[in-house]
Coordinates of C-alpha atoms and ligand atoms in Angstrom, one line a residue:
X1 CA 194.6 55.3 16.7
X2 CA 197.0 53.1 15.7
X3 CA 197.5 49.8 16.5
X4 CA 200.4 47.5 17.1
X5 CA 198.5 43.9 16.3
X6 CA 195.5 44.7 14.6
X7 CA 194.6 46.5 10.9
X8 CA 191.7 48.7 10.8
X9 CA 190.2 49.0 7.3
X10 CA 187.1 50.8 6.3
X11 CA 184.9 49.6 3.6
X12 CA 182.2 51.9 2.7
X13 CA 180.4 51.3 6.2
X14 CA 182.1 48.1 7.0
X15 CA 184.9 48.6 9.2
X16 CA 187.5 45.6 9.4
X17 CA 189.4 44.3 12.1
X18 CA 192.4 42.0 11.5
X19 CA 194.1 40.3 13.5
X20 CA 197.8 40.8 12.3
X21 CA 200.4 38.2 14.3
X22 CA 200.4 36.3 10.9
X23 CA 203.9 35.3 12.5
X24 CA 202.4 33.7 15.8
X25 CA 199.1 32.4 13.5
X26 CA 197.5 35.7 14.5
X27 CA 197.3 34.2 18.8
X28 CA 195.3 36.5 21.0
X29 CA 198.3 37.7 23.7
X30 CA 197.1 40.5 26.1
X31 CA 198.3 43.7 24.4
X32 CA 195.9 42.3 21.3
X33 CA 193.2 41.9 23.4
X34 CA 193.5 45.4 24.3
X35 CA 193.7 46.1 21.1
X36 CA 190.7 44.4 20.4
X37 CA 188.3 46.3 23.2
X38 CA 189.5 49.4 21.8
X39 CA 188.6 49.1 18.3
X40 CA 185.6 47.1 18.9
X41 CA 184.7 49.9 21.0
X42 CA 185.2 53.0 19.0
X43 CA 183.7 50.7 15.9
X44 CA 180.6 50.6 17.8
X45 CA 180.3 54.2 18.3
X46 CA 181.7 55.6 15.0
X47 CA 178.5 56.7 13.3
X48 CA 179.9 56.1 9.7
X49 CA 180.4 52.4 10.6
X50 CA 177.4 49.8 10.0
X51 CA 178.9 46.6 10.4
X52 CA 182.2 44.9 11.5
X53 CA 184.0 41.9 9.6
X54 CA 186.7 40.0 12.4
X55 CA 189.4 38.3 10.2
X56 CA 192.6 37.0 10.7
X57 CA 195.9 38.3 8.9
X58 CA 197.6 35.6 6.3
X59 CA 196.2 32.7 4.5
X60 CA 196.6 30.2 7.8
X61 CA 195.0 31.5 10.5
X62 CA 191.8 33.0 11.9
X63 CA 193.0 32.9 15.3
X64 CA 195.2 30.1 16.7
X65 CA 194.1 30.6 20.4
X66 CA 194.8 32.5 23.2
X67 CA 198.9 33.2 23.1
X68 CA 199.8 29.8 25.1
X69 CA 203.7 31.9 25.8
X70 CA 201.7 33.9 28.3
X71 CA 199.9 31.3 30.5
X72 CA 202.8 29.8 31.9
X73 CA 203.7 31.7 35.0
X74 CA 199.9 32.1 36.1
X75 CA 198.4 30.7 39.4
X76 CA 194.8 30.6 39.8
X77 CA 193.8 34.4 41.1
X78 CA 195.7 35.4 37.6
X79 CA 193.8 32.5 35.8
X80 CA 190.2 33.8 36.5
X81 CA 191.7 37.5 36.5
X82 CA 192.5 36.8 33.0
X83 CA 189.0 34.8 31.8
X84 CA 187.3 37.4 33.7
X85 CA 188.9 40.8 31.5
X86 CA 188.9 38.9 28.1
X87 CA 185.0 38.0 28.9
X88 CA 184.0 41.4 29.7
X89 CA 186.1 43.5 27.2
X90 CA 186.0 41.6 24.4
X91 CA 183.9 38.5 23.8
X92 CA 180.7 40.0 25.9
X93 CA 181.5 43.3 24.0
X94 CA 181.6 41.6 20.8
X95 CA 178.0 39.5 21.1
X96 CA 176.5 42.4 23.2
X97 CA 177.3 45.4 20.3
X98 CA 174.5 47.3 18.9
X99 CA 176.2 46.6 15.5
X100 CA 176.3 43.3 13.5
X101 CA 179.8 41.5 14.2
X102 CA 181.0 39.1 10.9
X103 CA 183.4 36.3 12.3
X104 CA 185.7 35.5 8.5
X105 CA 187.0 32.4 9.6
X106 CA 189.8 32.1 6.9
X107 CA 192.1 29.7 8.5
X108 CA 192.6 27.6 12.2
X109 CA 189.8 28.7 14.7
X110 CA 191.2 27.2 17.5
X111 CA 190.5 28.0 21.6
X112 CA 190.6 31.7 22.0
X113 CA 189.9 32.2 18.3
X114 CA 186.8 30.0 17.8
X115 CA 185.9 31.7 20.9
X116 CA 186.4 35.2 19.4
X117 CA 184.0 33.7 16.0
X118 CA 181.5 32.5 18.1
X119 CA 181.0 35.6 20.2
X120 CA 180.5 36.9 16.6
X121 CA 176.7 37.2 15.2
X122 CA 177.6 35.0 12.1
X123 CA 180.5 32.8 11.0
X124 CA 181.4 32.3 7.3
X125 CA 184.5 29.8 7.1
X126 CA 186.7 29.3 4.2
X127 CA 186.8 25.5 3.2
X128 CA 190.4 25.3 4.5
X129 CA 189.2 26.5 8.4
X130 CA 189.9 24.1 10.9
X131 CA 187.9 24.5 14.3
X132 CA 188.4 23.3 17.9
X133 CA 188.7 23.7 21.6
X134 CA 191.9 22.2 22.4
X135 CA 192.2 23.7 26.1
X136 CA 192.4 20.2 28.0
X137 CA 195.7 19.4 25.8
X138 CA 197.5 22.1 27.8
X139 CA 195.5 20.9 30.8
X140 CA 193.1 24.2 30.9
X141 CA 189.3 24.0 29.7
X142 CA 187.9 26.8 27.4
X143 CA 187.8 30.2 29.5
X144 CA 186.6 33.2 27.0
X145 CA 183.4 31.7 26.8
X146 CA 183.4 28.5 24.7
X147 CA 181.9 25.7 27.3
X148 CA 178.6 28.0 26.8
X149 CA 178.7 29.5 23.2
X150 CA 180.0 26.1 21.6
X151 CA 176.9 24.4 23.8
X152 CA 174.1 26.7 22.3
X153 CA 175.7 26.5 18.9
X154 CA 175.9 22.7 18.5
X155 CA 174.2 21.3 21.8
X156 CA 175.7 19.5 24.8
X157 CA 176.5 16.4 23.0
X158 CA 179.3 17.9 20.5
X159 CA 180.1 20.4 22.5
X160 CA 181.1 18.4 25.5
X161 CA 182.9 15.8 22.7
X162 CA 184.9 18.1 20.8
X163 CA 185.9 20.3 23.7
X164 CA 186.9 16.7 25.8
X165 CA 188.7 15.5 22.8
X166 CA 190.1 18.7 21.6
X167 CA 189.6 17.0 18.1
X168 CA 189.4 20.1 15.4
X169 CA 186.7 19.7 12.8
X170 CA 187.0 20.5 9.3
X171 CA 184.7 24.0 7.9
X172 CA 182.8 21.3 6.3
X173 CA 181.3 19.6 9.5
X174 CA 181.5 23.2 11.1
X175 CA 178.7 23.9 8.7
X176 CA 176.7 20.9 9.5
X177 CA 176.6 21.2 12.9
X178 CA 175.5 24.9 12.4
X179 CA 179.1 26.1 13.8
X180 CA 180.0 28.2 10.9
X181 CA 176.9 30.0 9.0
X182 CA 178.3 29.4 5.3
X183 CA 181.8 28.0 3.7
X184 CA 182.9 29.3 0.5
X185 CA 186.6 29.0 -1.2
X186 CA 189.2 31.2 0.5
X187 CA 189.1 33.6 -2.3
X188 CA 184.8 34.2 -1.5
X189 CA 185.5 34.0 2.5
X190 CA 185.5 38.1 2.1
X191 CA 183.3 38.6 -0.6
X192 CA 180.3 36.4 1.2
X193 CA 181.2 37.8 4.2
X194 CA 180.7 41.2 2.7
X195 CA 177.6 40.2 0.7
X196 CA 175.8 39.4 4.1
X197 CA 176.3 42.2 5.8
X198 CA 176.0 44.7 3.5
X199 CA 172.3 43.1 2.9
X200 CA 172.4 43.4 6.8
X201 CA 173.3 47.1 6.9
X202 CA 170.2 48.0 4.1
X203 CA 167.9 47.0 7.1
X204 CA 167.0 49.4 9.8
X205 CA 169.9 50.0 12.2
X206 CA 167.5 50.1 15.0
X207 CA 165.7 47.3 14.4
X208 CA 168.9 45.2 13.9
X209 CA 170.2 46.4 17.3
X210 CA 166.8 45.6 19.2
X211 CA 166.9 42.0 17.4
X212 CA 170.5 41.6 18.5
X213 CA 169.5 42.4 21.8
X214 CA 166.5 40.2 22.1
X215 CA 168.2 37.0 20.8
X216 CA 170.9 37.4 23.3
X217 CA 168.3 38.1 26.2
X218 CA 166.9 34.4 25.5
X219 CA 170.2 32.8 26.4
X220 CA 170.5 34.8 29.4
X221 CA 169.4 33.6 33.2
X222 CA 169.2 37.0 34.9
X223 CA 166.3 38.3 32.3
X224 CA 163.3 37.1 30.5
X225 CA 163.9 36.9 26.8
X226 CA 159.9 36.8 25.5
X227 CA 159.7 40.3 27.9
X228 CA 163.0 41.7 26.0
X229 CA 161.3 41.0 22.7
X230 CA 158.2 42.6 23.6
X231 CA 159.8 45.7 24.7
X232 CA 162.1 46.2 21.9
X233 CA 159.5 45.3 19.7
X234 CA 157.5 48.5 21.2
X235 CA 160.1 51.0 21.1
X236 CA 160.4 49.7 17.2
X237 CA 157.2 52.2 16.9
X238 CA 158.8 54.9 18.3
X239 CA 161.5 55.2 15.7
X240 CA 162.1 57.2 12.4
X241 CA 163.2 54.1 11.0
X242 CA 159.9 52.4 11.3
X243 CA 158.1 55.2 9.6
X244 CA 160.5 55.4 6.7
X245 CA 160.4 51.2 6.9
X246 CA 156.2 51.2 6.1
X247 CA 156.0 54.8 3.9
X248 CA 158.8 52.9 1.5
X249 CA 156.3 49.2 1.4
X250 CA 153.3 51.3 0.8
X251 CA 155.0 53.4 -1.9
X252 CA 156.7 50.8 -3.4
X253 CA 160.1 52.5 -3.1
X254 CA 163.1 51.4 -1.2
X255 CA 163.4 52.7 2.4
X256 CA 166.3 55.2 3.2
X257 CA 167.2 54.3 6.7
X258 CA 168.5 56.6 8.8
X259 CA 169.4 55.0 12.1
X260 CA 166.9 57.0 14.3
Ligands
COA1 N1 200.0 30.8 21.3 C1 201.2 31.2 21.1 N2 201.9 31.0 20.0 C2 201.3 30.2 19.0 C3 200.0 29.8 19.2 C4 199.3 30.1 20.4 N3 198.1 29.7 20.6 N4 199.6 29.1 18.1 C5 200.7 29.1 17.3 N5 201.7 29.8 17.8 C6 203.0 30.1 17.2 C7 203.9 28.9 17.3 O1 204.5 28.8 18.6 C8 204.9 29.3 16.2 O2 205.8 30.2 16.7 P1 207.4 30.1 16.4 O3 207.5 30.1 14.9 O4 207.9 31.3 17.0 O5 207.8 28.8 17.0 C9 204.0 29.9 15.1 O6 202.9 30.4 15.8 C10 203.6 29.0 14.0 O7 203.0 27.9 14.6 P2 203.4 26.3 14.3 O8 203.0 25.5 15.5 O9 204.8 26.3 13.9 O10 202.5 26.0 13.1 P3 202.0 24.6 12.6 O11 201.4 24.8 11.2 O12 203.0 23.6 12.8 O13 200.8 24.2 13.6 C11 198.8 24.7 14.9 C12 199.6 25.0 13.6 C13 197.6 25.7 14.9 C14 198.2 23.3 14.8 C15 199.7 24.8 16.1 O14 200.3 26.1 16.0 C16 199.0 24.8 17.5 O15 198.6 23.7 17.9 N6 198.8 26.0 18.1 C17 198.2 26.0 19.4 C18 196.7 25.8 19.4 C19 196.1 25.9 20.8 O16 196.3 25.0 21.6 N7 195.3 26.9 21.0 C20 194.6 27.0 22.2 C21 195.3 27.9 23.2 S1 194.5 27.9 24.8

């Protein structure tokens, strides 16, 4: 389908999504989150896709926030209307996916948009990224997830200063506070980002998806991570994958995974 802020490239079995308001630093307004639960959606279900890379269009900007022109005439029913739709259809969507989500963070990751990275499985930042929260400048607070994901990231401590400063950090400090998973030169961000999850997508699709799953269960009240690994780790067994996984070790050939 096609799209009127986004680019959909396919890659072998990486599919990309870029964000494309290069004009308005790629900002999330509501027709692109739309946009956004649509082709993260049909990604997720498209058979020949493995893997999704999340970039922004132009050499500035990953995502420079929510789109600030469209929070002016809100009251407060509108205000948690609008957290509540951008949680569920994009940035739970994103983290929940059965398929590995690549944040390329190749410019400013700022509110909405280092929201939208962190809801990703893995960051890679080019060395010119800059990163923040700066929601209390406009008087709001984060509201696409960010108080929690930028806490389990980082921990309280930095989470609570850069989100009450609204300071953004350089890729640098991104990467050693554990932010960002790897920083390379703008001209690498794709190339690394590429690298890691085509490694990712030679691994059993299954398995991947049941890891996923598990590692998000831990950081969840309502269920029992240890019991989510346990399970996933038994239905493992059950799969065509797993078979293939162990016949390939013991014959000292490289498995042929099928996804089943
Ligand atoms: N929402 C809507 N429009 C945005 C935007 C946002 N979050 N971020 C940038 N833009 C628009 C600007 O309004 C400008 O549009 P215009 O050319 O029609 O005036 C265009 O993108 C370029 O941005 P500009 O501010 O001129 O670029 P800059 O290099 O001077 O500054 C930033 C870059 C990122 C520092 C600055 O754009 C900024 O602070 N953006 C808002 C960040 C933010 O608060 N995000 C959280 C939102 S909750």
């Amino acid at each position: 389908m096609p799209f009127q802020n986004l680019l959909i490239e396919d890659k072998e079995r990486i599919r990309y999504v870029i964000i494309n308001r290069e004009s308005k630093l790629n900002a999330l307004n509501k027709a692109t989150l739309a946009e956004l639960h649509i082709a993260i959606t049909e990604a997720f279900s498209t058979a020949t896709v493995g893997g999704i890379i999340i970039t922004g269009a132009g050499p500035k900007a990953f995502v420079a926030g929510a789109d600030i022109s469209e929070f002016a005439d809100l009251d407060i029913k509108e205000g948690t209307e609008l957290a509540k739709l951008g949680h569920n259809a994009v940035f739970n969507l994103i983290e929940n996916g059965s398929k590995p989500v690549v944040a390329a963070v190749n410019g400013f990751a700022l509110g909405g948009g280092l929201e939208l990275a962190m809801a990703c499985h893995i960051r890679i930042a080019s060395d010119n990224a800059k990163m923040g929260l700066p929601e209390v400048t406009l008087g709001l607070m984060p509201g696409y997830g960010g108080t929690q994901r930028l806490t389990q990231l980082v921990g309280k401590g930095k989470a609570l200063e850069m989100i009450m400063t609204a300071d953004m950090i350089p890729a640098a400090e991104a990467l050693q506070l554990g932010l960002v998973n790897h920083v390379t030169t703008p001209d690498e961000l794709l190339i690394k980002a590429e690298e890691i999850l085509n490694k990712i997508l030679s691994r059993a699709p299954l398995a991947i998806a049941a890891a996923i799953t598990a590692v998000n269960a831990g950081l969840k009240d309502s269920v029992n991570g240890f019991e989510t690994e346990i399970e996933n780790f038994g239905k493992c067994f059950g799969t065509e994958d797993f078979k293939e996984g162990v016949s390939a070790f013991l014959e000292k050939r490289k498995p042929a995974f099928k996804g089943r």
